[in-house]
N, CA, C, O and CB atoms as a CASP TS submission, in Angstrom:
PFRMAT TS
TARGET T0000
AUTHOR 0000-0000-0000
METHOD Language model
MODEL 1
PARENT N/A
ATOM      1  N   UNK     1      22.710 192.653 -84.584  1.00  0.00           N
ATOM      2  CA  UNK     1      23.302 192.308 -83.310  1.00  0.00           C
ATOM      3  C   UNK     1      24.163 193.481 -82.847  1.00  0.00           C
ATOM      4  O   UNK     1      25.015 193.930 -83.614  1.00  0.00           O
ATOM      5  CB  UNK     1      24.137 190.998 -83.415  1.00  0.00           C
ATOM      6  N   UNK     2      23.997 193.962 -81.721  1.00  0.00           N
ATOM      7  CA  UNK     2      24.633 194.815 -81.000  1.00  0.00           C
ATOM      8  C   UNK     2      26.256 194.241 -80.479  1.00  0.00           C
ATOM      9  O   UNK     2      26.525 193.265 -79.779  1.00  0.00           O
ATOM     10  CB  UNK     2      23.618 195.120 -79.853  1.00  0.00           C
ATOM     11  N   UNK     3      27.076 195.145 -81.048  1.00  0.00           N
ATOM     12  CA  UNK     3      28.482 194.709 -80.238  1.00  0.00           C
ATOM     13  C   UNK     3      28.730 195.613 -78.957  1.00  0.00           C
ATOM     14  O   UNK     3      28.135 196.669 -78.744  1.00  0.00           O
ATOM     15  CB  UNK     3      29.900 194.905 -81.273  1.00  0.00           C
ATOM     16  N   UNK     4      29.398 195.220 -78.386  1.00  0.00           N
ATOM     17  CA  UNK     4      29.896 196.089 -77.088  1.00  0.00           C
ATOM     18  C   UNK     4      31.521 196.660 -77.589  1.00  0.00           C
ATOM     19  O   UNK     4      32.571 196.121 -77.939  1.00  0.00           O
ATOM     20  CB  UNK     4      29.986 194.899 -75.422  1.00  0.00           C
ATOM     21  N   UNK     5      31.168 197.656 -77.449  1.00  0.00           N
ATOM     22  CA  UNK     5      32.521 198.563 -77.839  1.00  0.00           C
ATOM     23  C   UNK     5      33.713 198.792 -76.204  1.00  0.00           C
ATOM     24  O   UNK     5      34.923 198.565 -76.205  1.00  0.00           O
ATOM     25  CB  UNK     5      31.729 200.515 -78.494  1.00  0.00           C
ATOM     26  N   UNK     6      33.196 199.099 -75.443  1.00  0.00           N
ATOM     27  CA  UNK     6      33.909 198.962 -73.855  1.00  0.00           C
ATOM     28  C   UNK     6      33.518 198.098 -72.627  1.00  0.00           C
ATOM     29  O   UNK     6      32.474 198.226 -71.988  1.00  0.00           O
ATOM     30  CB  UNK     6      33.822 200.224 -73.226  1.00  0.00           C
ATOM     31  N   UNK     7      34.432 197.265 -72.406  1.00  0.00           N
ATOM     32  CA  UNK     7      33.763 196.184 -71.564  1.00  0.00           C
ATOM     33  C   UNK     7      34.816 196.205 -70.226  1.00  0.00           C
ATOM     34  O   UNK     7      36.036 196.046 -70.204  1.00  0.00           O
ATOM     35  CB  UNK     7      33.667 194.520 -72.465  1.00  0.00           C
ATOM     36  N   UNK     8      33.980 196.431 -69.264  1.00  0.00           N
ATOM     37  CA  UNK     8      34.349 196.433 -67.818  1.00  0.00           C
ATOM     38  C   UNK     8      35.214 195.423 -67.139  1.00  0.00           C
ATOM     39  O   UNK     8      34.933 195.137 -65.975  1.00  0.00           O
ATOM     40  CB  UNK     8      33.239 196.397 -67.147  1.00  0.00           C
ATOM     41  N   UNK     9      36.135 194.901 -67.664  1.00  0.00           N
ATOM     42  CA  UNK     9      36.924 193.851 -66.763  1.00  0.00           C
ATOM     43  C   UNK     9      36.625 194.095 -65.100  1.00  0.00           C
ATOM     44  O   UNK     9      37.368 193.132 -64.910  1.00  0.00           O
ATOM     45  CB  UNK     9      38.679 194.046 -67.079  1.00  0.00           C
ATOM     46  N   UNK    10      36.451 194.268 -64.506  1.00  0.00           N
ATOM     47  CA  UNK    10      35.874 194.676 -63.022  1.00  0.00           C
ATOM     48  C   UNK    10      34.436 193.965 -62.669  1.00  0.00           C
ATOM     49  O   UNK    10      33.837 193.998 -61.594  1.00  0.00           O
ATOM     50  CB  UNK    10      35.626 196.417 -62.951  1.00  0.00           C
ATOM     51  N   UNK    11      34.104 193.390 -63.744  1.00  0.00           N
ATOM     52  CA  UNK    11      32.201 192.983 -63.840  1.00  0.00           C
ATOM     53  C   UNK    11      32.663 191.564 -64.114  1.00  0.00           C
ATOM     54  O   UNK    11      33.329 191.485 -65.147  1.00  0.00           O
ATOM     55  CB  UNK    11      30.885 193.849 -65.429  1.00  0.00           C
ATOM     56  N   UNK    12      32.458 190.247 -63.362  1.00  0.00           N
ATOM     57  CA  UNK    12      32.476 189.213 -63.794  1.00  0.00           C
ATOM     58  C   UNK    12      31.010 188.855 -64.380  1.00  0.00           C
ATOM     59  O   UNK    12      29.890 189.266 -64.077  1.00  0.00           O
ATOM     60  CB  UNK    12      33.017 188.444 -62.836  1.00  0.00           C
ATOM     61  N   UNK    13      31.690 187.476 -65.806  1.00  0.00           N
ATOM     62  CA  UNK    13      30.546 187.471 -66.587  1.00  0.00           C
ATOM     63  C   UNK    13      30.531 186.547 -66.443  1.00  0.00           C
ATOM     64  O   UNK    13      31.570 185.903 -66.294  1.00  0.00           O
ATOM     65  CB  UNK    13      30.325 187.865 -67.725  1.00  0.00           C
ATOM     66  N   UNK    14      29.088 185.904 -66.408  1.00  0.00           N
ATOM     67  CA  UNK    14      28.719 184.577 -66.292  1.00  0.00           C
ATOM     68  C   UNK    14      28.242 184.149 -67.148  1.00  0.00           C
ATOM     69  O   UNK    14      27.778 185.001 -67.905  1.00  0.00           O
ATOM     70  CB  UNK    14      28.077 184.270 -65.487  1.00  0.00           C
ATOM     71  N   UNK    15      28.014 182.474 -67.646  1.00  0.00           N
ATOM     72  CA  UNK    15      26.951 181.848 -68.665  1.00  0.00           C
ATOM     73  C   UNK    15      25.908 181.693 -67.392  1.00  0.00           C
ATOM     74  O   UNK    15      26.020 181.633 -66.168  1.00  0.00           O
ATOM     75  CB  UNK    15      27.468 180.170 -69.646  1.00  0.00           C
ATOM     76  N   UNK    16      24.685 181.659 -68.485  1.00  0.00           N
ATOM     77  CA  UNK    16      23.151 181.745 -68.012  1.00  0.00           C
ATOM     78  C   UNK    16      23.106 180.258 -67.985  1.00  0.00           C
ATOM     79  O   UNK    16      23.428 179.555 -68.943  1.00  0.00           O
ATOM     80  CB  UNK    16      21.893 182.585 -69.089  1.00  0.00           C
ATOM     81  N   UNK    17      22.667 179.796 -66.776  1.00  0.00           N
ATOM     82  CA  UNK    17      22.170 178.268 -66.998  1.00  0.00           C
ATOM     83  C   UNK    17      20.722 179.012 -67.362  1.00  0.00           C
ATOM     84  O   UNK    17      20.142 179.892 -66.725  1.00  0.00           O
ATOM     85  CB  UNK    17      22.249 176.914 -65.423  1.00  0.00           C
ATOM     86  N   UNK    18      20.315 178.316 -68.684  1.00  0.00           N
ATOM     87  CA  UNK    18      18.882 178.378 -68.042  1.00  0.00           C
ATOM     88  C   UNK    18      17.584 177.402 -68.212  1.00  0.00           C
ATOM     89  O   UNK    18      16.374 177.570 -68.366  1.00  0.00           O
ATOM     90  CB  UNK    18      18.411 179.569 -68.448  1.00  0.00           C
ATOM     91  N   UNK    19      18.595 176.145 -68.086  1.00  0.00           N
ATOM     92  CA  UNK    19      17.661 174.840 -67.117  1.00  0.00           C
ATOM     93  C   UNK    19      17.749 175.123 -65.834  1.00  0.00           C
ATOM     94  O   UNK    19      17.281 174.165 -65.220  1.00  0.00           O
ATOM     95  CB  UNK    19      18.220 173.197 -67.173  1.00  0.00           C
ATOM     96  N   UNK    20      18.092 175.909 -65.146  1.00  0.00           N
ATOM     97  CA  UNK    20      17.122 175.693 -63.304  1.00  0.00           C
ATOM     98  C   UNK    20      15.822 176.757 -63.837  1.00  0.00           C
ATOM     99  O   UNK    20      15.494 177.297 -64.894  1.00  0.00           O
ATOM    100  CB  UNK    20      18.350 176.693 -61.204  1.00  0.00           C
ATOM    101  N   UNK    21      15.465 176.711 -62.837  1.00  0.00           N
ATOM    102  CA  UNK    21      14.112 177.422 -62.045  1.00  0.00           C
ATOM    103  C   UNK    21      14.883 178.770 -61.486  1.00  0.00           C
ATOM    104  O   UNK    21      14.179 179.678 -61.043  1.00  0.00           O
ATOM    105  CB  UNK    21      13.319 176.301 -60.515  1.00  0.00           C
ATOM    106  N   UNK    22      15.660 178.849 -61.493  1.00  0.00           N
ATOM    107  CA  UNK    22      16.460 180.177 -60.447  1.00  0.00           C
ATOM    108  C   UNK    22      17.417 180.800 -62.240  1.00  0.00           C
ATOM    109  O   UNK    22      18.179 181.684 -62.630  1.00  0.00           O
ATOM    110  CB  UNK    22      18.164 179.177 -58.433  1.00  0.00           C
ATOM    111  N   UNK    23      17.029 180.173 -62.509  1.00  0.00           N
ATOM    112  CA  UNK    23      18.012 181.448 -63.581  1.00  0.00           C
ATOM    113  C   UNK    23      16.227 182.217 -64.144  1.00  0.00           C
ATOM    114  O   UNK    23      16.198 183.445 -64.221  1.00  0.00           O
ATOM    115  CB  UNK    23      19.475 180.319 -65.652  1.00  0.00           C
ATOM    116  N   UNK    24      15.672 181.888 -64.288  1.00  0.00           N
ATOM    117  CA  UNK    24      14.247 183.015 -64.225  1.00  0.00           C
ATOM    118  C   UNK    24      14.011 183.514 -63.414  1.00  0.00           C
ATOM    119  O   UNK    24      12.858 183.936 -63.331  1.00  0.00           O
ATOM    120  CB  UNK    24      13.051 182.721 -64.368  1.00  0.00           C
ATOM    121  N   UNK    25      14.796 183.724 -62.514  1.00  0.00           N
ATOM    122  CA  UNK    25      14.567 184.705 -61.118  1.00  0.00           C
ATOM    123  C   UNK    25      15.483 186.008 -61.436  1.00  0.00           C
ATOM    124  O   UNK    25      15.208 187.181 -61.184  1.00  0.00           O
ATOM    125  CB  UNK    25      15.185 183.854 -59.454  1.00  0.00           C
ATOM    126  N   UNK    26      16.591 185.510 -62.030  1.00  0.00           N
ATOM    127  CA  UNK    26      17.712 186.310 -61.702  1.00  0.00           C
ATOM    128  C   UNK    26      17.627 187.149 -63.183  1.00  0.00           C
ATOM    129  O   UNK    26      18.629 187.841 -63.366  1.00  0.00           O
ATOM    130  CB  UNK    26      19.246 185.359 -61.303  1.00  0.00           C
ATOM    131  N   UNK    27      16.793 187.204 -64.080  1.00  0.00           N
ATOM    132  CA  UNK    27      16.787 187.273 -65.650  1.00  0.00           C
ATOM    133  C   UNK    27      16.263 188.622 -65.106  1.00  0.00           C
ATOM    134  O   UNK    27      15.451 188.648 -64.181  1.00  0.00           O
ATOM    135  CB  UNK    27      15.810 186.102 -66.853  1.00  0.00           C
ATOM    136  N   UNK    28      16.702 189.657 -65.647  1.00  0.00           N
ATOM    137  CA  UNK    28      16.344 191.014 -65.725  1.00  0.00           C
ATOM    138  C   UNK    28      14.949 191.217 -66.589  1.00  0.00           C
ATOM    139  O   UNK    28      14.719 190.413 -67.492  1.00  0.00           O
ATOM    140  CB  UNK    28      17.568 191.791 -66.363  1.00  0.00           C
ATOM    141  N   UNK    29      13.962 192.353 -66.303  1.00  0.00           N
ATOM    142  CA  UNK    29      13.191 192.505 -67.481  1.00  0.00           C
ATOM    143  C   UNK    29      13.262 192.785 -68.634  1.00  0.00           C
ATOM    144  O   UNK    29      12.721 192.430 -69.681  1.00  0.00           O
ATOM    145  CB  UNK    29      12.625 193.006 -67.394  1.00  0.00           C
ATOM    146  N   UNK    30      14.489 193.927 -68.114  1.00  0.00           N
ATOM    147  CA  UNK    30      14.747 194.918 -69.265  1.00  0.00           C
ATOM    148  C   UNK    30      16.075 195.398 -68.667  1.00  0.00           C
ATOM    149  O   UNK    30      16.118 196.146 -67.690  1.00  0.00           O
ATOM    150  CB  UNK    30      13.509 196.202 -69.548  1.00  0.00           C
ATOM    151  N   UNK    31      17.505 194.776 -69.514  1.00  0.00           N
ATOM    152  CA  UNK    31      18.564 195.211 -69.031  1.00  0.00           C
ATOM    153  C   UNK    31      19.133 196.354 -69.454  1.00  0.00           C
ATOM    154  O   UNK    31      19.235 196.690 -70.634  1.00  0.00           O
ATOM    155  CB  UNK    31      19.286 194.419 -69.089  1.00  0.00           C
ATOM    156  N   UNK    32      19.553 197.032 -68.402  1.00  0.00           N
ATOM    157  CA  UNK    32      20.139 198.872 -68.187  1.00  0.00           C
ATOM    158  C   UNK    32      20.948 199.223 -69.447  1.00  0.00           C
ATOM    159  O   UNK    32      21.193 200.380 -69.786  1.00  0.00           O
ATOM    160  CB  UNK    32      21.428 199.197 -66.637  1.00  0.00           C
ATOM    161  N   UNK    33      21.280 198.291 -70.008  1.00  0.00           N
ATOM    162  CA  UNK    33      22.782 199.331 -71.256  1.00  0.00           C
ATOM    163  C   UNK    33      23.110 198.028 -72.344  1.00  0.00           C
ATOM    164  O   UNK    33      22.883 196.837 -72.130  1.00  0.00           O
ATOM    165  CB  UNK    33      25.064 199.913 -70.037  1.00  0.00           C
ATOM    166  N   UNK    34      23.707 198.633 -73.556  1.00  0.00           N
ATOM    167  CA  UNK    34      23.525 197.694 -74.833  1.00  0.00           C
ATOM    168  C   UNK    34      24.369 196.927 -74.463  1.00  0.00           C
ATOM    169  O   UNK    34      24.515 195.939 -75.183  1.00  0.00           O
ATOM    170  CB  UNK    34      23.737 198.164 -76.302  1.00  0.00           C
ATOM    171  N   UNK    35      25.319 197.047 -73.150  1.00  0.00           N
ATOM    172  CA  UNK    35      26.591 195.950 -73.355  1.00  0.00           C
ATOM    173  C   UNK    35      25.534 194.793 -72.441  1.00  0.00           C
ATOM    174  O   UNK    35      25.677 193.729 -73.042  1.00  0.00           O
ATOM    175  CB  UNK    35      28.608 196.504 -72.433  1.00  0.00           C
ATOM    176  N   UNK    36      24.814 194.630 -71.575  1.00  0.00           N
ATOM    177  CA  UNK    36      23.664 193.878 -70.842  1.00  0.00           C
ATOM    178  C   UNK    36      22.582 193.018 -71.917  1.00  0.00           C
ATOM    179  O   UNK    36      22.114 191.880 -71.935  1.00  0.00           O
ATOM    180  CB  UNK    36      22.758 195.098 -69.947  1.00  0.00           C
ATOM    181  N   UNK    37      22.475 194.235 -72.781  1.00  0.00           N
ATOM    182  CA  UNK    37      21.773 193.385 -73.640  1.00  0.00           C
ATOM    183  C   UNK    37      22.211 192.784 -75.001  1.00  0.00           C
ATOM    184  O   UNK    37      21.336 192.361 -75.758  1.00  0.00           O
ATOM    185  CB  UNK    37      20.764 194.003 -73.853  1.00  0.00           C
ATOM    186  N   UNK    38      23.575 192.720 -75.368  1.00  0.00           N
ATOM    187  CA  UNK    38      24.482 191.874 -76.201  1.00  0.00           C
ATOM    188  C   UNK    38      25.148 190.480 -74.591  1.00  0.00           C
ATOM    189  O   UNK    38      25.883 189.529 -74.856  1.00  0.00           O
ATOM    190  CB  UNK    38      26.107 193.320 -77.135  1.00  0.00           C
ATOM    191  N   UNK    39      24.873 190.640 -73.812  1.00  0.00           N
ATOM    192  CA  UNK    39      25.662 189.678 -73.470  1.00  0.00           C
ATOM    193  C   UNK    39      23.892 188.647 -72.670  1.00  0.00           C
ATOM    194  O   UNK    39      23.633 187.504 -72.293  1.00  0.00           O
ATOM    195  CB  UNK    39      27.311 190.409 -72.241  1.00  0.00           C
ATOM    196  N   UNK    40      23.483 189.384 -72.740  1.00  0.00           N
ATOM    197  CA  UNK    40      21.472 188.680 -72.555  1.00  0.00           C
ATOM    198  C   UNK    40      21.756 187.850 -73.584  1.00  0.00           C
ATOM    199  O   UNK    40      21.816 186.682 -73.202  1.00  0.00           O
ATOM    200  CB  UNK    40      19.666 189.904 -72.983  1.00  0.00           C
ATOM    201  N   UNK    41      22.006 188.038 -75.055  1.00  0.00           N
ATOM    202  CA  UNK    41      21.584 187.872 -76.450  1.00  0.00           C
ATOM    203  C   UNK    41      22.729 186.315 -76.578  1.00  0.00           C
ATOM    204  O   UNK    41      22.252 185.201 -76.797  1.00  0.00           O
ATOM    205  CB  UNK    41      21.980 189.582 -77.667  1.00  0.00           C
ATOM    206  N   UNK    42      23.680 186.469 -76.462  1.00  0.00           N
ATOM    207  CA  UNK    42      25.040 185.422 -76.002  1.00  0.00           C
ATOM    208  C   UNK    42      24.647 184.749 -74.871  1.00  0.00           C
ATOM    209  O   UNK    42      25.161 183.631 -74.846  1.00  0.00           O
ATOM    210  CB  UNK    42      26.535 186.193 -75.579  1.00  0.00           C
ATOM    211  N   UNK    43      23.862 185.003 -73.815  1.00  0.00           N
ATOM    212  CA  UNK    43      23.158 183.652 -73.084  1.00  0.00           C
ATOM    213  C   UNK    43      24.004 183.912 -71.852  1.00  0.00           C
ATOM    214  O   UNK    43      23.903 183.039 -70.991  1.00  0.00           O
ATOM    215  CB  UNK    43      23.381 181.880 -73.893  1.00  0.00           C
ATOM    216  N   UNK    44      24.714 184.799 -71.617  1.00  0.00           N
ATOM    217  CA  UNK    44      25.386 185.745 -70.333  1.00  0.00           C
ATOM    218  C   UNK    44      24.852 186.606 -69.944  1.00  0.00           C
ATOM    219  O   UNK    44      24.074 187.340 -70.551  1.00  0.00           O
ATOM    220  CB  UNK    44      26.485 186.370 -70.447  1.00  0.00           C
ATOM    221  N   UNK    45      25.359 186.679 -68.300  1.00  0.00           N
ATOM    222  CA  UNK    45      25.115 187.949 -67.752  1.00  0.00           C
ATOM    223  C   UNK    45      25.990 188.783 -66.973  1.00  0.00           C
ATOM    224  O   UNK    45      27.023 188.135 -67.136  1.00  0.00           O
ATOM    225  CB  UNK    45      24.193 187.829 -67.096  1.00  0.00           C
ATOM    226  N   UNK    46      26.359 189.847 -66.173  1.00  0.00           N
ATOM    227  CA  UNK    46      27.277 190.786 -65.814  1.00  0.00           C
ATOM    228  C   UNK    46      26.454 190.220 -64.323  1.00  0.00           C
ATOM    229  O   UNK    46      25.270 189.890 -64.385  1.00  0.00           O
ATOM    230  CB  UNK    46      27.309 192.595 -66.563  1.00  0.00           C
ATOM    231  N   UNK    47      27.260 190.155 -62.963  1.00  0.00           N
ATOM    232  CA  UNK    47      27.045 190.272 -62.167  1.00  0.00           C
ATOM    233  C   UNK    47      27.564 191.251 -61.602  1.00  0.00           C
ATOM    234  O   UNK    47      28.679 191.016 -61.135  1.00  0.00           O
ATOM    235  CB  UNK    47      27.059 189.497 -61.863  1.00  0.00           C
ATOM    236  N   UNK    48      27.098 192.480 -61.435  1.00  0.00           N
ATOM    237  CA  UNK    48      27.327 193.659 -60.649  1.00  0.00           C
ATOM    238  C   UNK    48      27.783 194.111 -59.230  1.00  0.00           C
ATOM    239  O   UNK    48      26.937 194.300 -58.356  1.00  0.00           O
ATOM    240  CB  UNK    48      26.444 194.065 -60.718  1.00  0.00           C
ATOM    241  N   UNK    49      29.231 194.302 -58.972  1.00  0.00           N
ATOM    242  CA  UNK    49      29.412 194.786 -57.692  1.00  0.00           C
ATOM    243  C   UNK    49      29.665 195.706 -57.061  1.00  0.00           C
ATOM    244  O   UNK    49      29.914 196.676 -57.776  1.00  0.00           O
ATOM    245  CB  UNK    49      29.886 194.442 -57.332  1.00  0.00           C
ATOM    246  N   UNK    50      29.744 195.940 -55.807  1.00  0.00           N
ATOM    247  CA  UNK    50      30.296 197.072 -55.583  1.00  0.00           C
ATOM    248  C   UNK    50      31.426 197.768 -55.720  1.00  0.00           C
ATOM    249  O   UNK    50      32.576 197.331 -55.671  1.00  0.00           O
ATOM    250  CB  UNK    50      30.181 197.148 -54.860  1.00  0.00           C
ATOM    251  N   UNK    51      30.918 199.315 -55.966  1.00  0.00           N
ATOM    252  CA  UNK    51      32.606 199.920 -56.713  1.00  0.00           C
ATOM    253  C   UNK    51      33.339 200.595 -55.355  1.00  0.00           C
ATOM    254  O   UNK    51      32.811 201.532 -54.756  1.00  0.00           O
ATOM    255  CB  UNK    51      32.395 201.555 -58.278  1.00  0.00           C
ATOM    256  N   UNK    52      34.373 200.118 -55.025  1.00  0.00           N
ATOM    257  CA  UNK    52      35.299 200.315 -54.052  1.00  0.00           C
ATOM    258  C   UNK    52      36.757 200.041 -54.314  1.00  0.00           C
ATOM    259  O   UNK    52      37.055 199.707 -55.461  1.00  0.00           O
ATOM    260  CB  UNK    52      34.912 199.606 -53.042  1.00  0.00           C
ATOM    261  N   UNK    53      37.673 200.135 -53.434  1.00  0.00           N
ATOM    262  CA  UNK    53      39.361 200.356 -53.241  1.00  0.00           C
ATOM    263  C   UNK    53      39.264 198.988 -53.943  1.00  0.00           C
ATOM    264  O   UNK    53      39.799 198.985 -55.052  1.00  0.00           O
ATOM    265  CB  UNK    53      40.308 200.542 -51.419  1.00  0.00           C
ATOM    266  N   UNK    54      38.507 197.402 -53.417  1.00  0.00           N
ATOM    267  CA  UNK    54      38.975 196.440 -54.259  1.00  0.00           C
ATOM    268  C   UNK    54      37.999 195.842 -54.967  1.00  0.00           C
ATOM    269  O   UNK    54      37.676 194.682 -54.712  1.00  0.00           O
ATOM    270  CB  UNK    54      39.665 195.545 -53.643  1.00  0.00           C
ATOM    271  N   UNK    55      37.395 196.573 -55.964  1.00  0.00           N
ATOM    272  CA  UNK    55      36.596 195.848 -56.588  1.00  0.00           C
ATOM    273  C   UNK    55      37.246 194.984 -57.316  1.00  0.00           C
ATOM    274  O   UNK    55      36.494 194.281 -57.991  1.00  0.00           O
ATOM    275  CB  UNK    55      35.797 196.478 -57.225  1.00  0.00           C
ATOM    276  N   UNK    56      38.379 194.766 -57.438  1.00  0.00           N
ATOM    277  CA  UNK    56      39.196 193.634 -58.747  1.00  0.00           C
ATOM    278  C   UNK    56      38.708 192.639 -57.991  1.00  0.00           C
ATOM    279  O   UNK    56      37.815 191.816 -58.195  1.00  0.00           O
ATOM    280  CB  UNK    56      41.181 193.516 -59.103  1.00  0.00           C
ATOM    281  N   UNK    57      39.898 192.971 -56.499  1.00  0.00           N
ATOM    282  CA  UNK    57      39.405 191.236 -55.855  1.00  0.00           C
ATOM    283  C   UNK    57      38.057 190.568 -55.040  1.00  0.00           C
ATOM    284  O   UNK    57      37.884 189.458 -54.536  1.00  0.00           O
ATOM    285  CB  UNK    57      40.428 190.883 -54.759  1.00  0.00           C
ATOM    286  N   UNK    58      37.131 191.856 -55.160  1.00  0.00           N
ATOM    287  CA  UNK    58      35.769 191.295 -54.845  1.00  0.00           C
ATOM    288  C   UNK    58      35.217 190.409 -56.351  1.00  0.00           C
ATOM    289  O   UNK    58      34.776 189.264 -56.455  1.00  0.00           O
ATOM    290  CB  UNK    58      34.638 192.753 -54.374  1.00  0.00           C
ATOM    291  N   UNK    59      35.496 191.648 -57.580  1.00  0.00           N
ATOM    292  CA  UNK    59      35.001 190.664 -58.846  1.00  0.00           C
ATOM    293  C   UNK    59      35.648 189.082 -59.029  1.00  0.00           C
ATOM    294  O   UNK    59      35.094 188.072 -59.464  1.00  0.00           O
ATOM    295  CB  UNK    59      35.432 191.491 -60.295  1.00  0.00           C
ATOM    296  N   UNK    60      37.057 189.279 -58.514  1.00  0.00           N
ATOM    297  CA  UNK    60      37.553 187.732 -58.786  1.00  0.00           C
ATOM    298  C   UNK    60      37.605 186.801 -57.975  1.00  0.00           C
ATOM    299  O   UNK    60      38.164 185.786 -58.391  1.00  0.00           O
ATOM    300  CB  UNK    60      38.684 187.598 -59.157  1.00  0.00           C
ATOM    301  N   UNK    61      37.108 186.782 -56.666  1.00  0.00           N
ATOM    302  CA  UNK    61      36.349 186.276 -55.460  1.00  0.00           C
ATOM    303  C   UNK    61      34.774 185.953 -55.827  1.00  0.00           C
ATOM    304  O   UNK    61      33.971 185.204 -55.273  1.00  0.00           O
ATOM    305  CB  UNK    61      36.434 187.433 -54.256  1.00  0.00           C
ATOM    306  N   UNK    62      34.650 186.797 -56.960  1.00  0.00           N
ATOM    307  CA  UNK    62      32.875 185.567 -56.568  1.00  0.00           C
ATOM    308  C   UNK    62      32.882 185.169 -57.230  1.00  0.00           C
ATOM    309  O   UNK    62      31.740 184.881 -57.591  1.00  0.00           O
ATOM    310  CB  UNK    62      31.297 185.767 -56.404  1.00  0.00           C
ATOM    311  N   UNK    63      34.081 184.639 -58.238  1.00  0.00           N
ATOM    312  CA  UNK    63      33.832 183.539 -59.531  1.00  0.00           C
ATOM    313  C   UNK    63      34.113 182.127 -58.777  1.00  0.00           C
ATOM    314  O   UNK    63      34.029 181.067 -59.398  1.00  0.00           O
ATOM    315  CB  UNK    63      35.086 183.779 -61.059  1.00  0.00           C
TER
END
């Protein structure tokens, strides 16, 4: 199992439902970096935003 050594507080993390039909939409093929694919593996995912003056309160606005 892969650990994540630096983790982005700026990236809100979500649990994966994945009883809908829409969390297989949103499931990556192949996620970009080991911290994506330790938190795939834990049944989470990173929702990615844009990096700007407020990314804090855009990340803590879409929870």
């Amino acid at each position: 199992m892969i650990k994540p050594s630096i983790v982005n507080v700026n990236v809100p993390i979500f649990h994966r439902n994945t009883n809908s039909a829409s969390a297989a939409s949103r499931r990556k093929t192949k996620p970009p970096d080991r911290l994506d694919s330790w938190l795939d593996e834990q049944g989470f995912y990173r929702k990615h935003t844009a990096r700007d003056e407020s990314c804090l309160f855009r990340a803590v606005s879409e929870q």
